[in-house]
Short mmCIF file of N, CA, C and O in Angstrom, two decimals:
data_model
loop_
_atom_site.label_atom_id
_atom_site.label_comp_id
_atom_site.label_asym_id
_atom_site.label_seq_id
_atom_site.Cartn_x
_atom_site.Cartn_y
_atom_site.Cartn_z
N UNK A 1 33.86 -2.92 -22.06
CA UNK A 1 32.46 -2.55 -21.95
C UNK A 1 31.93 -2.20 -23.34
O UNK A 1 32.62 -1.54 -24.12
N UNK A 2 30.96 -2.56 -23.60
CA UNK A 2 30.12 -2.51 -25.14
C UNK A 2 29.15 -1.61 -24.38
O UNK A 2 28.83 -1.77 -23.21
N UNK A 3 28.75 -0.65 -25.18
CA UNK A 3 27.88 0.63 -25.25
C UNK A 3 26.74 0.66 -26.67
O UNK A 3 27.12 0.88 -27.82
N UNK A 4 25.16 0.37 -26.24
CA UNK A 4 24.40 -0.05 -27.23
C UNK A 4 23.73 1.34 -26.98
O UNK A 4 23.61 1.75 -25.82
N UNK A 5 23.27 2.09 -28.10
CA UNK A 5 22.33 2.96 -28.14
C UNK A 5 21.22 2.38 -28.09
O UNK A 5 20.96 1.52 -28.94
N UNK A 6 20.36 2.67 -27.17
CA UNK A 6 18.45 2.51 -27.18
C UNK A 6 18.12 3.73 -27.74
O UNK A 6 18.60 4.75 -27.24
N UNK A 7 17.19 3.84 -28.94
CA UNK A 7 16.02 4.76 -28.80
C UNK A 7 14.94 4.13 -28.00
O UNK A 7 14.56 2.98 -28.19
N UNK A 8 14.40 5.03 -26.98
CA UNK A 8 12.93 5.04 -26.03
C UNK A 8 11.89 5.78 -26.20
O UNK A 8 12.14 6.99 -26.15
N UNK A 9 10.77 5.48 -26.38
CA UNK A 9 9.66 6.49 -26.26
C UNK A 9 9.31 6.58 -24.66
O UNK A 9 9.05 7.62 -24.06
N UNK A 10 9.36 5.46 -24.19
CA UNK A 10 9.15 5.56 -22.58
C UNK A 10 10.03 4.72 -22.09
O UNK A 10 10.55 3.81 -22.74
N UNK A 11 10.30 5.08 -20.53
CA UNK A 11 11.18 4.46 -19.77
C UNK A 11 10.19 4.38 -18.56
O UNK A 11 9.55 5.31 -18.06
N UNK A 12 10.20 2.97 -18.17
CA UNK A 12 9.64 3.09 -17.08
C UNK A 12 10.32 2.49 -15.64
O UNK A 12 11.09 1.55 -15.82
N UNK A 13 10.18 2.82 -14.61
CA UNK A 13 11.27 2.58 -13.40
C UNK A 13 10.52 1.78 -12.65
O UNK A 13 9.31 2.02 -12.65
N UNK A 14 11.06 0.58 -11.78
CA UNK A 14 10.32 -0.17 -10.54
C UNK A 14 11.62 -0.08 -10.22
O UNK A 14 12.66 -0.32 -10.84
N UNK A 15 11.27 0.46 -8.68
CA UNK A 15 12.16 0.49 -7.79
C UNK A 15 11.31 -0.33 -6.04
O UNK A 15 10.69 0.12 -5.08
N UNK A 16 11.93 -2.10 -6.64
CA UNK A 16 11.61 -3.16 -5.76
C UNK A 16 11.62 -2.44 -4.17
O UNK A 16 11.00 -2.96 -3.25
N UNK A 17 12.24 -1.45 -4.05
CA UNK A 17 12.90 -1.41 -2.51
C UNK A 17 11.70 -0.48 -1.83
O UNK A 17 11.61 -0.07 -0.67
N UNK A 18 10.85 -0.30 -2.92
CA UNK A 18 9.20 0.63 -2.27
C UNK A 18 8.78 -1.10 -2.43
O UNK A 18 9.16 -2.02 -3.16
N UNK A 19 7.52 -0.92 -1.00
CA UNK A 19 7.14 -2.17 -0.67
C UNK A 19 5.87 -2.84 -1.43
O UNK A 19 5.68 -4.02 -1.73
N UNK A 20 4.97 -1.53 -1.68
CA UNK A 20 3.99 -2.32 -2.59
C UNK A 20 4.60 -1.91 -4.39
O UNK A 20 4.02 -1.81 -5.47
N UNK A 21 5.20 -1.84 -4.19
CA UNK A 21 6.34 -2.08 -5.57
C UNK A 21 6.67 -3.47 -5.73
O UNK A 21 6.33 -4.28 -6.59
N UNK A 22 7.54 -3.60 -4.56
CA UNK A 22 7.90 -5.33 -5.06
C UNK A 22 6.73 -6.26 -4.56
O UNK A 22 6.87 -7.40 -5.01
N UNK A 23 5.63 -6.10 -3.77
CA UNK A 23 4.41 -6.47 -3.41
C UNK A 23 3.80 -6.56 -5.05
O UNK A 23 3.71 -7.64 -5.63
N UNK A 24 3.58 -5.80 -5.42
CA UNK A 24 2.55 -5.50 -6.52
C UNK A 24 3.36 -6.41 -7.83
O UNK A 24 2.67 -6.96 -8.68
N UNK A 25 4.85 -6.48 -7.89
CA UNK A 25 5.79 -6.69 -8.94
C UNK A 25 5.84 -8.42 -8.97
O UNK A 25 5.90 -9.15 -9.96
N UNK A 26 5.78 -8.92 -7.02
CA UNK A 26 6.24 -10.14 -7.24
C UNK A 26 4.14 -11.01 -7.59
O UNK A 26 3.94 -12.22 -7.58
N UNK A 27 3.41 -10.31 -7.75
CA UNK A 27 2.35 -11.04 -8.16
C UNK A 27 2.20 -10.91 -9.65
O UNK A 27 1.51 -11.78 -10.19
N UNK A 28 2.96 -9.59 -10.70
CA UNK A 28 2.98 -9.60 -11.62
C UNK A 28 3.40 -11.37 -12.48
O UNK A 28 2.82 -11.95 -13.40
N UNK A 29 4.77 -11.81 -11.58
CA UNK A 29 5.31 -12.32 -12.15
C UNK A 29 5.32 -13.82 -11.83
O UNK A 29 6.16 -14.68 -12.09
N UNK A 30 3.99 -13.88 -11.09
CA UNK A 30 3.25 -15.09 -10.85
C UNK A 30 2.25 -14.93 -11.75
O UNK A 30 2.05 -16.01 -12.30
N UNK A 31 1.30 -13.81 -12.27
CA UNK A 31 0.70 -14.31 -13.08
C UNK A 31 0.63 -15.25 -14.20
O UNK A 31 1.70 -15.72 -14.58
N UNK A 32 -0.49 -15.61 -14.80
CA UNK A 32 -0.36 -15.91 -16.05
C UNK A 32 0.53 -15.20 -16.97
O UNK A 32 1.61 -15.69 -17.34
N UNK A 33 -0.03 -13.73 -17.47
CA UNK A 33 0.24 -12.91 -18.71
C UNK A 33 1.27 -12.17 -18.09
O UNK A 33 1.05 -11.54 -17.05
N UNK A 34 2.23 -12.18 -18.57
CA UNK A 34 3.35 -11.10 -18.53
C UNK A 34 3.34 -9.39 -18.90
O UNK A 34 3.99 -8.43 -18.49
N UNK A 35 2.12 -9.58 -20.01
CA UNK A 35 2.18 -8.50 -21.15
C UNK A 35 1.39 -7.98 -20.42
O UNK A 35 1.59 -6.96 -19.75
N UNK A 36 0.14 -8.81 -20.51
CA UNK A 36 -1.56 -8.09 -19.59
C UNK A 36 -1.14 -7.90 -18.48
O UNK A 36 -2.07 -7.21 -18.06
N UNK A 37 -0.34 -7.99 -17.52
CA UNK A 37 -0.01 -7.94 -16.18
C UNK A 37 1.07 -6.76 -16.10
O UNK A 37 0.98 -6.15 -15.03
N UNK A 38 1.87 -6.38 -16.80
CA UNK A 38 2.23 -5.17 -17.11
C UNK A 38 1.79 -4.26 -17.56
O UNK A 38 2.65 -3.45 -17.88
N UNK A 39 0.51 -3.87 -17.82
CA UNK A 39 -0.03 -3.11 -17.70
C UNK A 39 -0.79 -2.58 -17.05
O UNK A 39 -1.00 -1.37 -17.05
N UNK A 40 -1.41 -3.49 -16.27
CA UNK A 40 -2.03 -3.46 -15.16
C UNK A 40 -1.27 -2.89 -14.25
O UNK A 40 -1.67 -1.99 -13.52
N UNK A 41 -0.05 -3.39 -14.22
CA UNK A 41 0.79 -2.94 -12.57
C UNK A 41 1.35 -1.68 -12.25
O UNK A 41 1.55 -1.12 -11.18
N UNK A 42 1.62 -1.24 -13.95
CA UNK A 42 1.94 0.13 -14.46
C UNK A 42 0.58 1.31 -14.12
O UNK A 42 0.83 2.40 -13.60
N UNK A 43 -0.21 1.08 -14.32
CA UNK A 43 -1.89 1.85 -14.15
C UNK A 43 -2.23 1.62 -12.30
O UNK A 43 -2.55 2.49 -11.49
N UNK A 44 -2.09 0.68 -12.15
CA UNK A 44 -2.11 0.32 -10.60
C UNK A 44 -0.83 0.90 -9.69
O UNK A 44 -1.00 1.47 -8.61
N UNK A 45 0.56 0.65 -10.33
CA UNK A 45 1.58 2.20 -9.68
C UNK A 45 1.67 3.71 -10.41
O UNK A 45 2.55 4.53 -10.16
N UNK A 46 0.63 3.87 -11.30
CA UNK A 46 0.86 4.99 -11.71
C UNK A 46 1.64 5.41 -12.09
O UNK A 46 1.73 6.63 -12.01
N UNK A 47 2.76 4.56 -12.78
CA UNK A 47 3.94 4.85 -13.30
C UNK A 47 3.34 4.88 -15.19
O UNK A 47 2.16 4.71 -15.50
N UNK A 48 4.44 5.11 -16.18
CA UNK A 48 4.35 5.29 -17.21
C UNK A 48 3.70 4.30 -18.04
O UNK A 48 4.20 3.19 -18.22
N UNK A 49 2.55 4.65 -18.56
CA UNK A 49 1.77 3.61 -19.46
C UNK A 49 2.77 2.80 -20.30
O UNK A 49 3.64 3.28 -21.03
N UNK A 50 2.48 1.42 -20.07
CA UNK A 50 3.30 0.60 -20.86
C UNK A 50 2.85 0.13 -21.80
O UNK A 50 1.81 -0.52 -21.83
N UNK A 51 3.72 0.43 -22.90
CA UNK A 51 3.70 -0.58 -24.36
C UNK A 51 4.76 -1.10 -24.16
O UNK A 51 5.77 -0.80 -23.52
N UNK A 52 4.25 -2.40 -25.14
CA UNK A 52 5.09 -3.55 -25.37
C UNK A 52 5.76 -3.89 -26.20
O UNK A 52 5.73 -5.02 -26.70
N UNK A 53 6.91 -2.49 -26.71
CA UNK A 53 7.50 -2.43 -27.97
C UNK A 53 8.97 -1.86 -27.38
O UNK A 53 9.31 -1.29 -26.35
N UNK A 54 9.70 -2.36 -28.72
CA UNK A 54 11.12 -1.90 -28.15
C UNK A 54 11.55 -0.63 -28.29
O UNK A 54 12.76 -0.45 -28.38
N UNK A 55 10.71 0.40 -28.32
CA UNK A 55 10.82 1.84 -28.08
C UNK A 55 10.30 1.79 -26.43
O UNK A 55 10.01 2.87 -25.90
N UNK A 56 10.20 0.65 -25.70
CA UNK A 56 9.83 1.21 -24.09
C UNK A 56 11.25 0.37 -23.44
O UNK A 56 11.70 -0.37 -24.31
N UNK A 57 12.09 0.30 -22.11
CA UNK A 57 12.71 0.53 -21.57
C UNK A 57 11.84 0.40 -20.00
O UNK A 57 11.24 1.27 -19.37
N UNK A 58 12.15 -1.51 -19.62
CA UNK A 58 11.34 -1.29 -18.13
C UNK A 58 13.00 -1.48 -17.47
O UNK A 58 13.93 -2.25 -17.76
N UNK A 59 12.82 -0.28 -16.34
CA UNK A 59 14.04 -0.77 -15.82
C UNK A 59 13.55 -1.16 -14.17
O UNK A 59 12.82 -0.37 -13.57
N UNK A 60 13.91 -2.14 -13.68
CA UNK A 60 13.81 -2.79 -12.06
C UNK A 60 14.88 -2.91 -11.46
O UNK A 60 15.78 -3.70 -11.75
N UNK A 61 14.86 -2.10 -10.55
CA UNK A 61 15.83 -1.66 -9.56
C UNK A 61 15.75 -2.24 -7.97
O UNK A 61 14.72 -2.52 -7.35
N UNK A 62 17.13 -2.33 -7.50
CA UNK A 62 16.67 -3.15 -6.05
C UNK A 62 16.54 -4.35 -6.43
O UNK A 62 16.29 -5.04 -5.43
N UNK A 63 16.59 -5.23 -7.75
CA UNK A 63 16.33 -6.77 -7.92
C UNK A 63 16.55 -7.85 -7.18
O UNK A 63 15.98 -8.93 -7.29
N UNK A 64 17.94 -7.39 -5.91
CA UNK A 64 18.37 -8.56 -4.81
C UNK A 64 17.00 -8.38 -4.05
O UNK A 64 16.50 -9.46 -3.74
N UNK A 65 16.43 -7.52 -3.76
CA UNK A 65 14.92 -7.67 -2.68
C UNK A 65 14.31 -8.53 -2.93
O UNK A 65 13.55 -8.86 -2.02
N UNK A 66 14.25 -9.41 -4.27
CA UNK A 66 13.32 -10.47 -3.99
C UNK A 66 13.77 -11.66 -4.96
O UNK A 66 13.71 -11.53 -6.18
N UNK A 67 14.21 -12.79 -4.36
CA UNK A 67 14.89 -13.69 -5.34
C UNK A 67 13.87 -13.99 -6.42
O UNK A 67 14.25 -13.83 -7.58
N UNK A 68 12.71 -14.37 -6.22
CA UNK A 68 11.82 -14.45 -7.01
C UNK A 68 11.58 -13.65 -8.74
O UNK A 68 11.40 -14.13 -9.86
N UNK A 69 11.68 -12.54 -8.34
CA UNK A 69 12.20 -11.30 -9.37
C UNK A 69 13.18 -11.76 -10.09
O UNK A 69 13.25 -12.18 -11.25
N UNK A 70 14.20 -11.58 -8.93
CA UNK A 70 15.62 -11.84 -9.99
C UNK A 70 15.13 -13.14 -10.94
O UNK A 70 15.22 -13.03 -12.16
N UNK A 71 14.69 -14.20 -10.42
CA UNK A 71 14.98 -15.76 -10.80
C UNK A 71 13.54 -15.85 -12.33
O UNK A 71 13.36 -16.86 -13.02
N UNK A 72 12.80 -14.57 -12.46
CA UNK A 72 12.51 -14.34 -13.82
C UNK A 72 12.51 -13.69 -14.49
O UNK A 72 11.47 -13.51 -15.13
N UNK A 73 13.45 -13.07 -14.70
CA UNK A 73 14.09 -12.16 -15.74
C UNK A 73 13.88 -12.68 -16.95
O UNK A 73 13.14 -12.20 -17.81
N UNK A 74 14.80 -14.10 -17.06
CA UNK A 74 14.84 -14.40 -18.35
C UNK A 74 13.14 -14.39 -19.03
O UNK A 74 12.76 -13.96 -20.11
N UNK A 75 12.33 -15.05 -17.89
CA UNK A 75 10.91 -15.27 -18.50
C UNK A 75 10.30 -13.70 -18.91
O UNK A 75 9.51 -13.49 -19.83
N UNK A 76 10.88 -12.64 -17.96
CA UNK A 76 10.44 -11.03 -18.70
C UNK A 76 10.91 -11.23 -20.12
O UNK A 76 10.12 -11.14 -21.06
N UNK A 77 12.41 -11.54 -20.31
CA UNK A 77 12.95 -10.77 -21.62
C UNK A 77 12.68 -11.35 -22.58
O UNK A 77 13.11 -11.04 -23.69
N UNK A 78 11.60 -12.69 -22.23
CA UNK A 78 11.37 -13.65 -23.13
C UNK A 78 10.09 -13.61 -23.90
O UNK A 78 9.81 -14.02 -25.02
N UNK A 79 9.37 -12.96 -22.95
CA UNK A 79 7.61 -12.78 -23.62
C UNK A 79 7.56 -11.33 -23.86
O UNK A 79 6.76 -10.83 -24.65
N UNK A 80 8.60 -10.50 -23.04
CA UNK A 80 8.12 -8.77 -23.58
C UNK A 80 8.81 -8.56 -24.46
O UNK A 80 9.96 -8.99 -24.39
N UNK A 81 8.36 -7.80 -25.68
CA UNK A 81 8.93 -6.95 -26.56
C UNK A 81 9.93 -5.69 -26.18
O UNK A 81 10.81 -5.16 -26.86
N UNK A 82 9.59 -5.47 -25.14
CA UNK A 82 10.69 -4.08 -24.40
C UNK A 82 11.50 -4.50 -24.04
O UNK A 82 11.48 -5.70 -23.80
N UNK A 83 12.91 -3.59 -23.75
CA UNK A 83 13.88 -4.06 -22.83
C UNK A 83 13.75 -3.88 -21.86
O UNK A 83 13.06 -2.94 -21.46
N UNK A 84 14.51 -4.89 -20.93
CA UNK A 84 14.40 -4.84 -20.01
C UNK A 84 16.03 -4.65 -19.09
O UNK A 84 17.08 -5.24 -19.31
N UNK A 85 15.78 -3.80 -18.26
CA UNK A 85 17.25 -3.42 -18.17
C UNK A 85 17.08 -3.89 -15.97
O UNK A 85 16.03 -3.75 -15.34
N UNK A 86 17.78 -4.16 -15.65
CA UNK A 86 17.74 -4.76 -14.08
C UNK A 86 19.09 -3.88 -13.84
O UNK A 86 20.11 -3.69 -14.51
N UNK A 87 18.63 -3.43 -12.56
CA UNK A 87 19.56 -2.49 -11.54
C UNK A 87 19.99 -3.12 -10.09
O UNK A 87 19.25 -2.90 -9.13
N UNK A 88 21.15 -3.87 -9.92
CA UNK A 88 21.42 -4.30 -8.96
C UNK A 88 22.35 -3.57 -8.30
O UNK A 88 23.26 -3.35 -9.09
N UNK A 89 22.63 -2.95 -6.92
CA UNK A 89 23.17 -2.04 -6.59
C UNK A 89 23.79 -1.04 -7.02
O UNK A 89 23.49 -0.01 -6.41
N UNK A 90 24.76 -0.88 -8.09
CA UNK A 90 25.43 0.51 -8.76
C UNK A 90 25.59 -0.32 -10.26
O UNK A 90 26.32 0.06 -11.17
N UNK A 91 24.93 -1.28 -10.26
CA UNK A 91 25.37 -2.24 -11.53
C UNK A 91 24.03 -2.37 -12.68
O UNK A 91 23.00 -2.82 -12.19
N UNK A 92 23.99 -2.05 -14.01
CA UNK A 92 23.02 -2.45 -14.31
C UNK A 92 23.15 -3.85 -15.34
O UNK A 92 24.25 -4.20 -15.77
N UNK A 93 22.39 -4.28 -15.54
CA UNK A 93 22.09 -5.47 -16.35
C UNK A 93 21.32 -5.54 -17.44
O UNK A 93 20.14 -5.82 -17.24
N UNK A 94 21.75 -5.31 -18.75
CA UNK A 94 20.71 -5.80 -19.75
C UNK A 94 20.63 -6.88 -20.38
O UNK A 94 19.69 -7.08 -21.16
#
């Protein structure tokens, strides 16, 4: 196991397994904008204002709830500047 230090200014959590979570998450990732659409979804769950820098930390949890999710990850880690860290049952993924 390799152990990477993150510094974070924010961490922000989606936890797919709340319903207008992965409701709200799987239209994020039909949008167009990845970036503009994360912020939106963040202000719309009232979760932690997102920037799009690698001092933020999105982590999505519950990722088997929707294959869709899982099946764009790569397209998250590809247009956001943040990490992105995926929580699949006791397992995480960066």
């Amino acid at each position: 196991m390799i152990i990477v230090p993150i510094y974070a200014d924010r961490v922000i959590y989606v936890n797919l397994a709340v319903e207008n979570q992965l409701h709200d998450f799987e239209e994020l990732v039909l949008s167009n904008s990845l970036r503009f659409g994360t912020v939106n979804y963040c202000r719309k769950e009232r979760l932690e204002e997102f920037c799009n820098s690698k001092e933020t930390i999105l982590i999505i949890d519950e990722i088997q709830e929707s294959s869709m999710v899982y099946n764009s990850i790569r397209a998250l880690q590809g247009e956001l500047n943040c990490h992105v860290a995926v929580k699949e049952n006791l397992n995480f993924i960066f």
